[in-house]
XYZ file of N, CA and C in Angstrom:
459
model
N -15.025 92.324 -13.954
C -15.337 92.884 -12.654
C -16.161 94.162 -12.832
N -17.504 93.929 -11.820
C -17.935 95.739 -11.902
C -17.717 96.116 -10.876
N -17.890 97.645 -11.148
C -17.586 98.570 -9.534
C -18.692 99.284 -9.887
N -19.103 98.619 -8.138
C -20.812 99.319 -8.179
C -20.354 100.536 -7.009
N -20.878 101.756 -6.805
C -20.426 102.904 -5.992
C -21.449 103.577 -5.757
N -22.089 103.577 -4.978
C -23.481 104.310 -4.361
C -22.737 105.107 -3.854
N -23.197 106.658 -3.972
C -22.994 108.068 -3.451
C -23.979 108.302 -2.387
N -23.692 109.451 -1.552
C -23.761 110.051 -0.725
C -23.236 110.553 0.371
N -23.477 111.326 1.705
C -23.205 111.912 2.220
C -22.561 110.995 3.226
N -21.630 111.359 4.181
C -20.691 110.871 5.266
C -21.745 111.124 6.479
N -21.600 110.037 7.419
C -22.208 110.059 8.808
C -23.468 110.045 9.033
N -23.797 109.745 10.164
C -24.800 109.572 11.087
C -26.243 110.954 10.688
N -25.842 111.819 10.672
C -27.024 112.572 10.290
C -27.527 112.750 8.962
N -27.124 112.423 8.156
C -27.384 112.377 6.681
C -27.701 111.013 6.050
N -27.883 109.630 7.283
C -28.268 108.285 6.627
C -29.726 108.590 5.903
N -30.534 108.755 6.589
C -31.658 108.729 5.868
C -31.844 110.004 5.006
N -31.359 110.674 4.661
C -31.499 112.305 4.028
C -31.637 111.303 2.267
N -32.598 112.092 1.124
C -32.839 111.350 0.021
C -31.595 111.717 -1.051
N -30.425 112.444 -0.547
C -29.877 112.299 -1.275
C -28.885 111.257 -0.817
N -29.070 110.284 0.374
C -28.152 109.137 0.940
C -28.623 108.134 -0.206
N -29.606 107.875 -1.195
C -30.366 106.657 -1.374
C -29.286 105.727 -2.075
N -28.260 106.251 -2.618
C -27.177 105.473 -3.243
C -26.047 104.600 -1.981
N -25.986 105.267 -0.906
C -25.425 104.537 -0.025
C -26.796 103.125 0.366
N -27.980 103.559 0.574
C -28.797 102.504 0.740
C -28.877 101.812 0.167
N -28.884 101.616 -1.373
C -28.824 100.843 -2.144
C -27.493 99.518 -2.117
N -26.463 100.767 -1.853
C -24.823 100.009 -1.614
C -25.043 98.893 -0.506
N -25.633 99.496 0.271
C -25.936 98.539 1.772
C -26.971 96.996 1.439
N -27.604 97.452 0.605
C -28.354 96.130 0.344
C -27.527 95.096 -0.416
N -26.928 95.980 -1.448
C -25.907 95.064 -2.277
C -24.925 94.338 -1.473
N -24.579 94.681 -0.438
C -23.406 94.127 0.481
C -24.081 93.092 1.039
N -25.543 93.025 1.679
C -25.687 92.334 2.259
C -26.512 91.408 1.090
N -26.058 91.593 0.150
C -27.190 89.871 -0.699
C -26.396 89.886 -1.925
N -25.082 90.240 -1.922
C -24.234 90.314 -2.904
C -22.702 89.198 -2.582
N -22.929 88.146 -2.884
C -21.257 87.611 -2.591
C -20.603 86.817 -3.786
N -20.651 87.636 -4.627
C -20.385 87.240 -6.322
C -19.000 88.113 -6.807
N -18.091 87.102 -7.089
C -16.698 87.681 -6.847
C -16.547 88.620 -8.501
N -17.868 88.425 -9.091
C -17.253 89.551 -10.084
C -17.731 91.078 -9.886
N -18.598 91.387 -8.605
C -19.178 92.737 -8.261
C -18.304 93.029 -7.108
N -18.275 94.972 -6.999
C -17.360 94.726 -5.936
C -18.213 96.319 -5.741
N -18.787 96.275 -4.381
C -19.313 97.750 -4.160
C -18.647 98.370 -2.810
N -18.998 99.678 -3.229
C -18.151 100.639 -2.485
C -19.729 101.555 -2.341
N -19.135 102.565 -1.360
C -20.144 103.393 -0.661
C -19.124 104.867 -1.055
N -19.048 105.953 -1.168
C -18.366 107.034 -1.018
C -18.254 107.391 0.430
N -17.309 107.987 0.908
C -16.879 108.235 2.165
C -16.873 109.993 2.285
N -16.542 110.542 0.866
C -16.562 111.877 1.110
C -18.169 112.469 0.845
N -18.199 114.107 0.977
C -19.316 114.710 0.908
C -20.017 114.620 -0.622
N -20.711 114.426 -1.448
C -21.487 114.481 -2.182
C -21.106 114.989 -3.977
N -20.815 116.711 -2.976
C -20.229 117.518 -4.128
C -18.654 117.157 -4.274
N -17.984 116.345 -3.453
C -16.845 116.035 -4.123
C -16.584 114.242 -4.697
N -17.541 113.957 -5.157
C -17.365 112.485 -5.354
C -16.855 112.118 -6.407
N -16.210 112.941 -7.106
C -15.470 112.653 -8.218
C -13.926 112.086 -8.147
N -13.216 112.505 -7.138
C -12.048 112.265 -6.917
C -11.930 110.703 -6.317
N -12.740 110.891 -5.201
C -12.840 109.198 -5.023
C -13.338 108.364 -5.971
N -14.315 108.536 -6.994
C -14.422 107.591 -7.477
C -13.572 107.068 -8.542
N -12.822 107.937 -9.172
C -11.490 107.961 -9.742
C -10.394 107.074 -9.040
N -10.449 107.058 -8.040
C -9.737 106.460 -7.013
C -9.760 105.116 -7.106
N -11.586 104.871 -7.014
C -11.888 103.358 -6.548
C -11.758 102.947 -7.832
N -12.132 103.565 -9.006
C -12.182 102.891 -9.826
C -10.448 102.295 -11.032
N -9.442 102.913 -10.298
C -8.317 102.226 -10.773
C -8.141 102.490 -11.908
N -7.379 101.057 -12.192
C -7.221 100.959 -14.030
C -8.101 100.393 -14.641
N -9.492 100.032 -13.790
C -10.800 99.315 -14.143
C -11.465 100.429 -15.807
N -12.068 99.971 -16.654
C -12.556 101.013 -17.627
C -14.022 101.341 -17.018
N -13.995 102.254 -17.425
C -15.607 103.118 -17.043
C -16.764 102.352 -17.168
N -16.780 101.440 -18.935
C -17.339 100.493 -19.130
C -18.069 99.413 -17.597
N -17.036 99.531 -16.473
C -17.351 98.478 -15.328
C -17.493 99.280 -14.195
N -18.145 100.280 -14.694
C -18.256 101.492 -13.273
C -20.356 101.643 -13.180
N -20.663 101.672 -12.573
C -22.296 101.758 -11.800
C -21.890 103.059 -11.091
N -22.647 103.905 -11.152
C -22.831 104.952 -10.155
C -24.515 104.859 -9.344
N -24.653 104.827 -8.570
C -25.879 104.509 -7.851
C -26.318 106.179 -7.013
N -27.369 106.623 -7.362
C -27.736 108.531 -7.054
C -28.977 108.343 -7.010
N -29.264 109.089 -5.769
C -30.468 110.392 -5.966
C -30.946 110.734 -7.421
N -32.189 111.522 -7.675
C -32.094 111.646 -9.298
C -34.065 112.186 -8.993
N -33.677 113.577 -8.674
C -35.293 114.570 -8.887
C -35.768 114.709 -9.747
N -35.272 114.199 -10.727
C -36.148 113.860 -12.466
C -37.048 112.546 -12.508
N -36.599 111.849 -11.388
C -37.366 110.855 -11.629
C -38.274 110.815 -9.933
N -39.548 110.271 -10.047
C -40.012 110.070 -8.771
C -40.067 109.371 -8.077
N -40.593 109.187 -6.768
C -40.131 108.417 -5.723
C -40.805 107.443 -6.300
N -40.390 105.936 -6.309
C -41.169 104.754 -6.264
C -40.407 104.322 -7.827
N -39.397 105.027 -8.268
C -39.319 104.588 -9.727
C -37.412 104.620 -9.905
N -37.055 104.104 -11.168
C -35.412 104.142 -11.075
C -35.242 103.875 -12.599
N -34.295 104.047 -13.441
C -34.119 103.835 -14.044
C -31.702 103.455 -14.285
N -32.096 102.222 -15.324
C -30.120 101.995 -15.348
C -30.507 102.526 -16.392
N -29.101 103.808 -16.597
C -28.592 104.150 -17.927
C -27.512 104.498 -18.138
N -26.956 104.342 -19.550
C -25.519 104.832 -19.504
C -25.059 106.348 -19.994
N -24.499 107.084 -19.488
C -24.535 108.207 -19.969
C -25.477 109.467 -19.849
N -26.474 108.793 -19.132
C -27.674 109.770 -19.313
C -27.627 110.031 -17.637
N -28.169 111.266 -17.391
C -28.321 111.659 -15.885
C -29.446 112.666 -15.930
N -29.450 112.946 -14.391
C -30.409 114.191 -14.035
C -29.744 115.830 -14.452
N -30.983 116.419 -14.638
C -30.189 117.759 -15.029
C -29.264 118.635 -14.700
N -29.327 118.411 -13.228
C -28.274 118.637 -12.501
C -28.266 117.906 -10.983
N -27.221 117.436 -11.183
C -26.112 116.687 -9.898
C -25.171 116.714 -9.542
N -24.715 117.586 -8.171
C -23.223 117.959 -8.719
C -22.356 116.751 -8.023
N -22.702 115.693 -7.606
C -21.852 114.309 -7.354
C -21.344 113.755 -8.364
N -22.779 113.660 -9.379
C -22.249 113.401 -10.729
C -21.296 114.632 -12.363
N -22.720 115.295 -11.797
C -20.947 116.555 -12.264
C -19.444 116.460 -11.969
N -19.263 116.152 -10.334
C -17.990 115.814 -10.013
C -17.534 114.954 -10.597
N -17.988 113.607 -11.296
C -17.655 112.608 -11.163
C -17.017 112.670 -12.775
N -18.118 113.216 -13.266
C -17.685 113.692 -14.986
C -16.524 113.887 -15.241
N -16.504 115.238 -14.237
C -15.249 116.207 -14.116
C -13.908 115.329 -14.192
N -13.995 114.443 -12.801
C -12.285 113.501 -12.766
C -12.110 112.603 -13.708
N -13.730 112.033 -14.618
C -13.223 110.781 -15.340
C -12.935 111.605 -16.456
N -13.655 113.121 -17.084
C -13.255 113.015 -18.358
C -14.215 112.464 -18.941
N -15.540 111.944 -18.715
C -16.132 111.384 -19.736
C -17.734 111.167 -18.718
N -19.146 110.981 -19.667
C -19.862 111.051 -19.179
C -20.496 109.953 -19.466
N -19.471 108.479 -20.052
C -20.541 107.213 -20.275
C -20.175 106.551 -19.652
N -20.279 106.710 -18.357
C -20.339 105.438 -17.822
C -22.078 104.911 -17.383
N -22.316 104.058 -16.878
C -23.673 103.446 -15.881
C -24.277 104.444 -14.553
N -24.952 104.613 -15.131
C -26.256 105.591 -13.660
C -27.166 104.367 -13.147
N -26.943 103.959 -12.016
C -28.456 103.659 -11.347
C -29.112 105.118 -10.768
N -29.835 105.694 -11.233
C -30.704 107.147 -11.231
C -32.152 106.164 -10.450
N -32.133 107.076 -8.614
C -33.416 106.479 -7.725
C -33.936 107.426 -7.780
N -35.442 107.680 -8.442
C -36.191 108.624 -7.936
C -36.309 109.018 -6.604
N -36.491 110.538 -5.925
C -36.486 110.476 -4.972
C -37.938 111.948 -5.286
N -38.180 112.291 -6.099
C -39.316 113.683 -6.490
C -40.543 112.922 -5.728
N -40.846 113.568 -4.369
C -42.067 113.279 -3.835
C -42.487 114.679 -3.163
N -42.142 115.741 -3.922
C -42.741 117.884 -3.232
C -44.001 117.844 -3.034
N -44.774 116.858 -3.941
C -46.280 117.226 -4.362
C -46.469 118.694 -4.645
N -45.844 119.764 -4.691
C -46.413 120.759 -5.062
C -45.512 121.599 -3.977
N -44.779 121.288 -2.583
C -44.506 121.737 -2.006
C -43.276 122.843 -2.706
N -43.157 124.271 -1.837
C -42.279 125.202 -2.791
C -40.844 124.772 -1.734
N -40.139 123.974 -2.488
C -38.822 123.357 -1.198
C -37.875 123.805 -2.620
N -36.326 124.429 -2.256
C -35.077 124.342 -3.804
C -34.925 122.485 -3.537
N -34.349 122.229 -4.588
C -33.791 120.466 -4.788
C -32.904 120.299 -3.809
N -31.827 121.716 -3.669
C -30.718 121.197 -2.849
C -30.954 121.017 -1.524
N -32.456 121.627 -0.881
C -32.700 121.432 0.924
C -33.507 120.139 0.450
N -34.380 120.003 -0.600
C -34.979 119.007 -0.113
C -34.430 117.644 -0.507
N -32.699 117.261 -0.745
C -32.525 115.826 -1.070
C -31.430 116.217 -0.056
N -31.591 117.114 0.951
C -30.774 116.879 2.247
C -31.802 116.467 3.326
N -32.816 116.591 2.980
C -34.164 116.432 3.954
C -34.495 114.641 4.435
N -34.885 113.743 5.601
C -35.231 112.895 5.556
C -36.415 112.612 4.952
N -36.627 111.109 4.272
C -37.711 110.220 3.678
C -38.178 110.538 4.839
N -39.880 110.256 4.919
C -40.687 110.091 5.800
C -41.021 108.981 5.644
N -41.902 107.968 7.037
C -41.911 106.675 7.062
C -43.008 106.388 5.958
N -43.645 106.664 5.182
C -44.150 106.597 4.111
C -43.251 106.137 3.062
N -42.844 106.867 2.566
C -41.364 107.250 1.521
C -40.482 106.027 1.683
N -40.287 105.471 3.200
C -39.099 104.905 3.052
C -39.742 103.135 2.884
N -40.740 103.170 3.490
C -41.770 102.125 2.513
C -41.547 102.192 1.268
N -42.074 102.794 0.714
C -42.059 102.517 -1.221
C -40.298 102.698 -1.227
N -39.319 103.094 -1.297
C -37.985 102.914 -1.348
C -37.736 101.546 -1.151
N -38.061 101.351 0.340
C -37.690 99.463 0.684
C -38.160 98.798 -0.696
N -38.905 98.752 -1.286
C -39.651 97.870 -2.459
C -38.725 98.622 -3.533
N -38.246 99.748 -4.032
C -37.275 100.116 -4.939
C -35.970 99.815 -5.058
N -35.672 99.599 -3.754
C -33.842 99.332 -3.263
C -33.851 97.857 -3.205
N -35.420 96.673 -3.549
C -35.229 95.283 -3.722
C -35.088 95.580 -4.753
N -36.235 96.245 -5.474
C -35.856 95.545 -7.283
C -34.618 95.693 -7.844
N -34.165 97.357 -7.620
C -32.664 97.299 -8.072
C -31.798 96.628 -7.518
N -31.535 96.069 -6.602
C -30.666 95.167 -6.089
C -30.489 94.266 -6.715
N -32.002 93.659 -6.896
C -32.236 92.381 -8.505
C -31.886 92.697 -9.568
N -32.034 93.728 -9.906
C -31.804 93.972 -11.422
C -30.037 94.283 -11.452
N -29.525 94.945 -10.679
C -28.095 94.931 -10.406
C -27.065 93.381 -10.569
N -28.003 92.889 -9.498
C -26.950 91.654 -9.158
C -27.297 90.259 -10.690
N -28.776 91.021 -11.343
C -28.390 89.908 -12.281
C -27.956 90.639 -13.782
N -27.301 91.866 -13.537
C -26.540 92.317 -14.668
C -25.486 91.477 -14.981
């Protein structure tokens, strides 16, 4: 069994914000996912505390069968990379997440979301900020492939 867990923020004003892109991702998986060995979850709490829940969801399951699905300003919009162990320089969802498991190997789906062009924005306003309908074009085409590449892990 894996446990796939897209992060982000709770409610209605923060769906489209680029640090939601792990709940978007979750949402696609639900809807083109009915394979009884994947089982995805969305986080329900705020961002910076996603460590406790995912501790939660993830049981007596081993880390080994854990996906974390994030935001990730190291990488740019239109791009993603799966890895294990490896993350952005700083995330504090995934910091949190470190924190409760104790350990930092589990699976990153890491979504680029770096589209400033040059603009002077900190990381933390601008992956609270909405995609623009540009942005969420090239995403739609990012949140298929990983979906593919997910569901035929």
């Amino acid at each position: 069994m894996k446990l796939i867990i897209g992060l982000g923020n709770p409610g209605e004003k923060y769906k489209n914000n680029r640090h939601n892109v792990g709940h978007m991702v979750a949402d696609s998986l639900l809807n083109g996912s009915s394979s009884k060995d994947i089982s995805v979850k969305k986080t329900s709490v705020f961002m910076n505390d996603s460590g406790t829940e995912v501790k939660k969801l993830l049981g007596s399951l081993h880390p080994n069968n854990l996906y974390i699905i994030h935001d990730d300003l190291d990488i740019p919009l239109g791009s993603y990379k799966i890895q294990k162990g490896k993350g952005p320089k700083l995330h504090n969802g995934i910091l949190s997440i470190e924190r409760e498991l104790g350990r930092e190997d589990f699976r990153r789906v890491r979504i680029g979301v770096e589209n400033r062009k040059g603009e002077a924005v900190l990381g933390e306003e601008y992956v609270l900020q909405d995609f623009g309908e540009d942005e969420l074009q090239t995403l739609k085409g990012v949140i298929d492939r990983v979906t593919g590449d997910i569901l035929s892990l």
